[in-house]
Tab-separated table of C-alpha atoms and ligand atoms in Angstrom:
chain	number	residue	atom	x	y	z
A	1	MET	CA	-64.814	240.304	56.083
A	2	GLY	CA	-65.617	243.225	53.763
A	3	ASN	CA	-66.318	243.026	50.061
A	4	ASN	CA	-62.787	243.987	49.082
A	5	ASN	CA	-61.364	240.969	50.949
A	6	ILE	CA	-59.116	243.436	52.826
A	7	GLU	CA	-61.554	245.043	55.254
A	8	GLY	CA	-61.512	243.303	58.632
A	9	LYS	CA	-58.385	241.246	57.926
A	10	VAL	CA	-55.645	241.173	60.559
A	11	VAL	CA	-52.297	241.855	58.891
A	12	VAL	CA	-48.856	241.608	60.510
A	13	ILE	CA	-46.052	243.440	58.681
A	14	THR	CA	-42.356	243.169	59.530
A	15	GLY	CA	-40.226	246.125	58.481
A	16	ALA	CA	-43.194	248.474	58.740
A	17	SER	CA	-41.177	251.471	59.961
A	18	SER	CA	-40.270	252.698	56.462
A	19	GLY	CA	-40.413	252.057	52.737
A	20	LEU	CA	-42.523	249.217	51.380
A	21	GLY	CA	-43.853	248.021	54.736
A	22	GLU	CA	-44.996	251.497	55.735
A	23	ALA	CA	-46.682	252.074	52.361
A	24	ALA	CA	-48.510	248.748	52.612
A	25	ALA	CA	-49.623	249.548	56.175
A	26	ARG	CA	-51.128	252.895	55.130
A	27	HIS	CA	-52.900	251.420	52.114
A	28	LEU	CA	-54.334	248.384	53.907
A	29	SER	CA	-55.423	250.491	56.881
A	30	ALA	CA	-57.245	252.873	54.546
A	31	HIS	CA	-59.069	249.827	53.149
A	32	GLY	CA	-60.177	248.598	56.567
A	33	ALA	CA	-57.526	246.069	57.643
A	34	SER	CA	-56.224	245.875	61.231
A	35	LEU	CA	-52.457	246.350	61.252
A	36	VAL	CA	-49.806	244.950	63.560
A	37	LEU	CA	-46.521	246.673	62.806
A	38	GLY	CA	-43.076	245.295	63.633
A	39	ALA	CA	-39.560	246.779	63.231
A	40	ARG	CA	-36.715	247.928	65.469
A	41	ARG	CA	-37.356	251.693	65.339
A	42	ALA	CA	-40.187	251.837	67.854
A	43	ASP	CA	-40.626	255.629	67.585
A	44	ARG	CA	-41.358	255.442	63.861
A	45	LEU	CA	-43.689	252.493	64.309
A	46	GLN	CA	-45.569	254.221	67.092
A	47	SER	CA	-46.097	257.435	65.169
A	48	LEU	CA	-47.353	255.416	62.181
A	49	ALA	CA	-49.742	253.435	64.412
A	50	ARG	CA	-50.949	256.690	65.972
A	51	GLU	CA	-51.552	258.237	62.563
A	52	LEU	CA	-53.512	255.215	61.311
A	53	THR	CA	-55.590	255.174	64.499
A	54	GLU	CA	-56.351	258.894	64.249
A	55	ARG	CA	-57.668	258.255	60.753
A	56	GLY	CA	-60.116	255.708	62.134
A	57	GLY	CA	-58.046	252.562	61.594
A	58	ARG	CA	-56.840	249.890	64.001
A	59	ALA	CA	-53.082	249.575	64.422
A	60	LEU	CA	-50.646	248.209	66.947
A	61	ALA	CA	-46.885	248.918	67.036
A	62	ILE	CA	-44.554	246.309	68.502
A	63	GLU	CA	-40.802	246.783	68.578
A	64	THR	CA	-39.402	243.680	66.874
A	65	ASP	CA	-36.002	242.518	65.685
A	66	VAL	CA	-36.673	239.731	63.180
A	67	THR	CA	-33.297	238.127	63.858
A	68	HIS	CA	-34.741	237.002	67.203
A	69	CYS	CA	-37.206	234.162	66.781
A	70	ASP	CA	-38.874	234.862	70.131
A	71	GLN	CA	-39.499	238.511	69.203
A	72	VAL	CA	-41.211	237.544	65.940
A	73	LYS	CA	-43.320	235.011	67.834
A	74	ARG	CA	-44.279	237.721	70.312
A	75	LEU	CA	-45.254	240.084	67.461
A	76	VAL	CA	-47.610	237.504	65.973
A	77	ASP	CA	-48.946	236.291	69.320
A	78	MET	CA	-49.768	239.911	70.267
A	79	ALA	CA	-51.676	240.265	66.989
A	80	VAL	CA	-53.729	237.167	67.770
A	81	GLN	CA	-54.248	238.224	71.389
A	82	THR	CA	-55.455	241.675	70.364
A	83	PHE	CA	-57.449	240.893	67.221
A	84	GLN	CA	-58.250	237.163	67.825
A	85	ARG	CA	-56.655	235.975	64.568
A	86	ILE	CA	-53.986	236.546	61.916
A	87	ASP	CA	-55.067	236.623	58.298
A	88	VAL	CA	-51.903	237.840	56.581
A	89	MET	CA	-48.220	237.664	57.532
A	90	ILE	CA	-46.097	240.012	55.414
A	91	ASN	CA	-42.443	239.018	55.808
A	92	ASN	CA	-40.947	242.224	54.464
A	93	ALA	CA	-38.035	243.283	56.714
A	94	GLY	CA	-34.773	243.268	54.801
A	95	LEU	CA	-31.528	245.006	53.993
A	96	MET	CA	-29.254	245.263	50.955
A	97	PRO	CA	-25.646	246.150	51.839
A	98	GLN	CA	-24.204	245.242	48.444
A	99	SER	CA	-20.477	244.889	47.755
A	100	LEU	CA	-18.106	242.687	45.778
A	101	LEU	CA	-17.316	239.390	47.495
A	102	GLU	CA	-13.599	240.280	47.412
A	103	ARG	CA	-14.285	243.072	49.934
A	104	LEU	CA	-14.964	240.297	52.452
A	105	LYS	CA	-17.700	242.176	54.282
A	106	ILE	CA	-18.549	239.033	56.171
A	107	ASP	CA	-20.546	240.840	58.881
A	108	GLU	CA	-22.844	242.184	56.187
A	109	TRP	CA	-23.256	238.730	54.605
A	110	ASP	CA	-24.231	237.404	58.029
A	111	ARG	CA	-26.646	240.269	58.557
A	112	MET	CA	-28.395	239.699	55.215
A	113	ILE	CA	-28.708	235.990	55.904
A	114	ASP	CA	-30.048	236.684	59.394
A	115	VAL	CA	-32.635	239.292	58.390
A	116	ASN	CA	-33.559	238.412	54.795
A	117	ILE	CA	-33.649	234.613	55.170
A	118	LYS	CA	-33.875	233.680	58.847
A	119	GLY	CA	-36.229	236.595	59.527
A	120	VAL	CA	-38.645	235.208	56.929
A	121	LEU	CA	-38.388	231.694	58.403
A	122	TYR	CA	-39.060	233.069	61.888
A	123	GLY	CA	-42.135	234.818	60.472
A	124	VAL	CA	-43.319	231.486	59.091
A	125	ALA	CA	-42.643	229.772	62.425
A	126	ALA	CA	-44.591	232.430	64.305
A	127	ALA	CA	-47.663	232.584	62.070
A	128	LEU	CA	-48.034	229.029	60.749
A	129	PRO	CA	-49.399	227.378	63.935
A	130	HIS	CA	-52.141	230.033	64.191
A	131	MET	CA	-53.032	229.733	60.504
A	132	GLN	CA	-53.077	225.931	60.744
A	133	SER	CA	-55.588	226.016	63.570
A	134	GLN	CA	-57.678	228.703	61.841
A	135	LYS	CA	-57.536	226.676	58.602
A	136	SER	CA	-56.894	229.922	56.750
A	137	GLY	CA	-54.153	232.460	56.229
A	138	HIS	CA	-51.900	234.164	53.733
A	139	PHE	CA	-48.118	234.579	53.680
A	140	ILE	CA	-46.725	237.425	51.611
A	141	ASN	CA	-42.930	237.184	51.402
A	142	VAL	CA	-40.835	239.940	49.859
A	143	SER	CA	-38.176	238.839	47.397
A	144	SER	CA	-36.822	241.061	44.595
A	145	VAL	CA	-35.774	241.188	40.958
A	146	ALA	CA	-32.515	240.119	42.613
A	147	GLY	CA	-34.338	236.908	43.532
A	148	HIS	CA	-34.391	236.132	39.802
A	149	LYS	CA	-31.060	237.579	38.718
A	150	VAL	CA	-27.552	238.204	39.984
A	151	ARG	CA	-24.840	240.633	39.054
A	152	PRO	CA	-21.480	241.678	40.536
A	153	GLY	CA	-21.818	243.261	43.967
A	154	GLY	CA	-25.227	241.719	44.545
A	155	THR	CA	-24.239	238.110	45.105
A	156	VAL	CA	-25.201	237.608	48.741
A	157	TYR	CA	-28.283	239.828	48.507
A	158	SER	CA	-29.428	237.863	45.432
A	159	ALA	CA	-28.747	234.600	47.248
A	160	THR	CA	-30.981	235.676	50.132
A	161	LYS	CA	-33.749	236.778	47.766
A	162	HIS	CA	-33.508	233.531	45.765
A	163	ALA	CA	-33.856	231.748	49.109
A	164	VAL	CA	-37.041	233.682	49.872
A	165	ARG	CA	-38.567	232.387	46.625
A	166	VAL	CA	-37.531	228.803	47.324
A	167	ILE	CA	-38.861	228.937	50.885
A	168	SER	CA	-42.132	230.403	49.628
A	169	GLU	CA	-42.599	227.728	46.984
A	170	GLY	CA	-41.872	224.931	49.457
A	171	LEU	CA	-44.242	226.542	51.924
A	172	ARG	CA	-46.933	226.868	49.256
A	173	GLN	CA	-46.856	223.138	48.591
A	174	GLU	CA	-46.712	222.125	52.251
A	175	VAL	CA	-49.625	224.208	53.506
A	176	LYS	CA	-52.236	222.946	51.036
A	177	PRO	CA	-54.118	221.022	53.775
A	178	TYR	CA	-54.625	224.203	55.781
A	179	ASN	CA	-56.144	226.505	53.167
A	180	ILE	CA	-53.193	228.904	53.380
A	181	ARG	CA	-52.180	231.127	50.457
A	182	THR	CA	-48.600	232.130	49.671
A	183	THR	CA	-47.484	235.090	47.598
A	184	VAL	CA	-43.982	236.261	46.721
A	185	ILE	CA	-43.672	239.887	45.694
A	186	SER	CA	-40.484	240.697	43.779
A	187	PRO	CA	-40.074	244.429	43.175
A	188	GLY	CA	-37.517	246.237	41.045
A	189	ALA	CA	-36.154	249.624	42.124
A	190	VAL	CA	-38.557	251.318	44.514
A	191	ASP	CA	-37.835	254.582	46.265
A	192	THR	CA	-37.203	253.614	49.923
A	193	GLU	CA	-34.389	253.784	52.477
A	194	LEU	CA	-32.973	250.459	51.239
A	195	PRO	CA	-29.888	251.884	49.430
A	196	ASN	CA	-28.853	253.509	52.750
A	197	THR	CA	-27.790	250.062	53.986
A	198	ILE	CA	-24.848	249.997	51.527
A	199	THR	CA	-21.505	250.781	53.207
A	200	ASP	CA	-19.161	250.433	50.204
A	201	PRO	CA	-18.851	254.068	48.991
A	202	VAL	CA	-18.548	253.249	45.282
A	203	VAL	CA	-21.468	250.804	45.243
A	204	ALA	CA	-23.520	253.233	47.363
A	205	GLU	CA	-22.916	256.109	44.948
A	206	ASN	CA	-23.791	254.002	41.882
A	207	MET	CA	-26.911	252.633	43.541
A	208	ARG	CA	-28.017	256.108	44.599
A	209	LYS	CA	-27.698	257.358	41.008
A	210	PHE	CA	-29.593	254.310	39.748
A	211	TYR	CA	-32.404	254.858	42.258
A	212	ASP	CA	-32.535	258.628	41.720
A	213	ASP	CA	-32.894	257.933	38.044
A	214	ILE	CA	-35.559	255.226	37.909
A	215	ALA	CA	-37.024	254.224	41.294
A	216	ILE	CA	-40.822	254.255	41.520
A	217	SER	CA	-43.186	254.947	44.420
A	218	PRO	CA	-43.609	252.430	47.273
A	219	ASP	CA	-47.306	252.678	46.551
A	220	SER	CA	-46.567	250.193	43.733
A	221	PHE	CA	-45.844	247.599	46.422
A	222	ALA	CA	-48.970	248.475	48.400
A	223	GLN	CA	-51.040	247.950	45.240
A	224	ALA	CA	-49.418	244.553	44.638
A	225	VAL	CA	-50.173	243.448	48.214
A	226	ALA	CA	-53.762	244.635	47.905
A	227	PHE	CA	-54.144	242.765	44.603
A	228	ALA	CA	-52.959	239.479	46.120
A	229	MET	CA	-55.054	239.910	49.268
A	230	SER	CA	-58.232	240.950	47.510
A	231	GLN	CA	-58.603	237.811	45.383
A	232	PRO	CA	-61.458	235.461	46.268
A	233	PRO	CA	-60.333	232.884	48.875
A	234	ASP	CA	-59.965	230.117	46.253
A	235	VAL	CA	-57.492	232.171	44.178
A	236	ASP	CA	-53.839	232.088	45.240
A	237	ILE	CA	-51.563	234.632	43.531
A	238	ASN	CA	-48.144	233.006	43.926
A	239	GLU	CA	-45.758	235.557	42.509
A	240	ILE	CA	-45.754	239.157	41.413
A	241	LEU	CA	-42.587	240.404	39.688
A	242	TYR	CA	-42.624	244.067	38.753
A	243	ARG	CA	-40.188	246.845	37.842
A	244	PRO	CA	-40.101	250.493	36.957
A	245	THR	CA	-41.027	250.674	33.262
A	246	ARG	CA	-37.567	252.063	32.579
A	247	GLN	CA	-35.615	249.405	34.475
A	248	GLU	CA	-33.431	247.231	32.254
A	249	PHE	CA	-31.896	244.826	34.838
B	301	NAP	N1	-36.773	249.261	47.596
B	301	NAP	C1	-36.469	248.400	46.653
B	301	NAP	O1	-36.037	248.791	45.554
B	301	NAP	C2	-36.667	246.925	46.862
B	301	NAP	C3	-36.622	246.085	45.752
B	301	NAP	C4	-36.775	244.717	45.941
B	301	NAP	C5	-36.965	244.203	47.204
B	301	NAP	N2	-37.001	245.033	48.275
B	301	NAP	C6	-37.183	244.439	49.604
B	301	NAP	O2	-38.235	245.102	50.263
B	301	NAP	C7	-38.109	244.926	51.665
B	301	NAP	C8	-38.337	246.247	52.366
B	301	NAP	O3	-37.310	247.134	52.058
B	301	NAP	P1	-37.544	248.679	51.712
B	301	NAP	O4	-37.193	248.858	50.297
B	301	NAP	O5	-38.858	249.122	52.205
B	301	NAP	O6	-36.335	249.337	52.541
B	301	NAP	P2	-36.307	250.190	53.891
B	301	NAP	O7	-37.053	251.464	53.709
B	301	NAP	O8	-34.874	250.246	54.285
B	301	NAP	O9	-37.115	249.279	54.901
B	301	NAP	C9	-36.571	248.127	55.474
B	301	NAP	C10	-37.414	247.758	56.675
B	301	NAP	O10	-36.862	246.566	57.260
B	301	NAP	C11	-36.727	246.778	58.650
B	301	NAP	N3	-35.669	245.983	59.236
B	301	NAP	C12	-34.352	245.919	58.903
B	301	NAP	N4	-33.699	245.098	59.724
B	301	NAP	C13	-34.617	244.628	60.623
B	301	NAP	C14	-34.576	243.750	61.722
B	301	NAP	N5	-33.434	243.173	62.113
B	301	NAP	N6	-35.703	243.505	62.407
B	301	NAP	C15	-36.871	244.081	62.035
B	301	NAP	N7	-36.984	244.913	61.005
B	301	NAP	C16	-35.865	245.179	60.301
B	301	NAP	C17	-36.484	248.265	58.800
B	301	NAP	O11	-36.916	248.703	60.089
B	301	NAP	P3	-35.952	249.050	61.346
B	301	NAP	O12	-34.669	249.589	60.780
B	301	NAP	O13	-36.768	250.054	62.091
B	301	NAP	O14	-35.804	247.764	62.067
B	301	NAP	C18	-37.400	248.833	57.740
B	301	NAP	O15	-38.700	248.990	58.244
B	301	NAP	C19	-36.716	244.320	51.890
B	301	NAP	O16	-36.851	242.936	52.117
B	301	NAP	C20	-36.023	244.572	50.553
B	301	NAP	O17	-35.012	243.654	50.319
B	301	NAP	C21	-36.876	246.384	48.125
């Protein structure tokens, strides 16, 4: 393991095909980590893995839908098979199709629960047995400012992000015997493809304006991940909540 506590680590990232996951992959690869990238858009994952490899890094792209437990298990098992271990599991895949409850977009509620909550649990299920037997590991779960607050239109999304924090805190307490660290990262508005998941035209337009106005670079997330990872092994950063300086909510 290198001096920065990043070099040489094996890091699995779900939702690595764009936005926060992609930014974290680039940053960690540049600092010497081995990356295992999961998401559904295999073409984007593969070109990212190719780019990181051409720059001298180690990266593997594995098409993964986090709503399928067996696919998440395969992603993590492939990481362990290829690189002999898993040091960090970044449960990042998520979507945010916001709308008022009265619109009854039940399919979108289901989708958010499946990806944002069950996807994280499947990531835990896939990585925990390996980390237990290694007696080391680090979960980094992505929540949101919406995991601390709720406002109209964001009810189900906020519920899923609150759930991520609760799951992470329960996990933190349960994995003490195995020397496993747990970090929740809760970003504010960051410039990614996330607002594209909104189908309600009015909410989408408002969100786009909000993001155009204040969203900050996904590099902010990469820096937060690197900060948590680079602590000495006996230091466990449990939550990072950050926003654009101009963000009120
Ligand atoms: N951007 C923000 O302002 C912000 C703020 C707070 C929290 N977050 C959280 O940050 C995380 C990443 O979002 P982002 O902002 O980077 O948005 P993004 O650019 O839309 O990225 C979302 C990622 O999740 C993946 N994904 C979606 N459904 C998936 C599935 N079923 N299986 C596997 N991967 C799936 C997408 O890949 P594929 O489509 O290729 O599968 C994509 O790589 C999310 O959990 C989001 O809630 C973002």
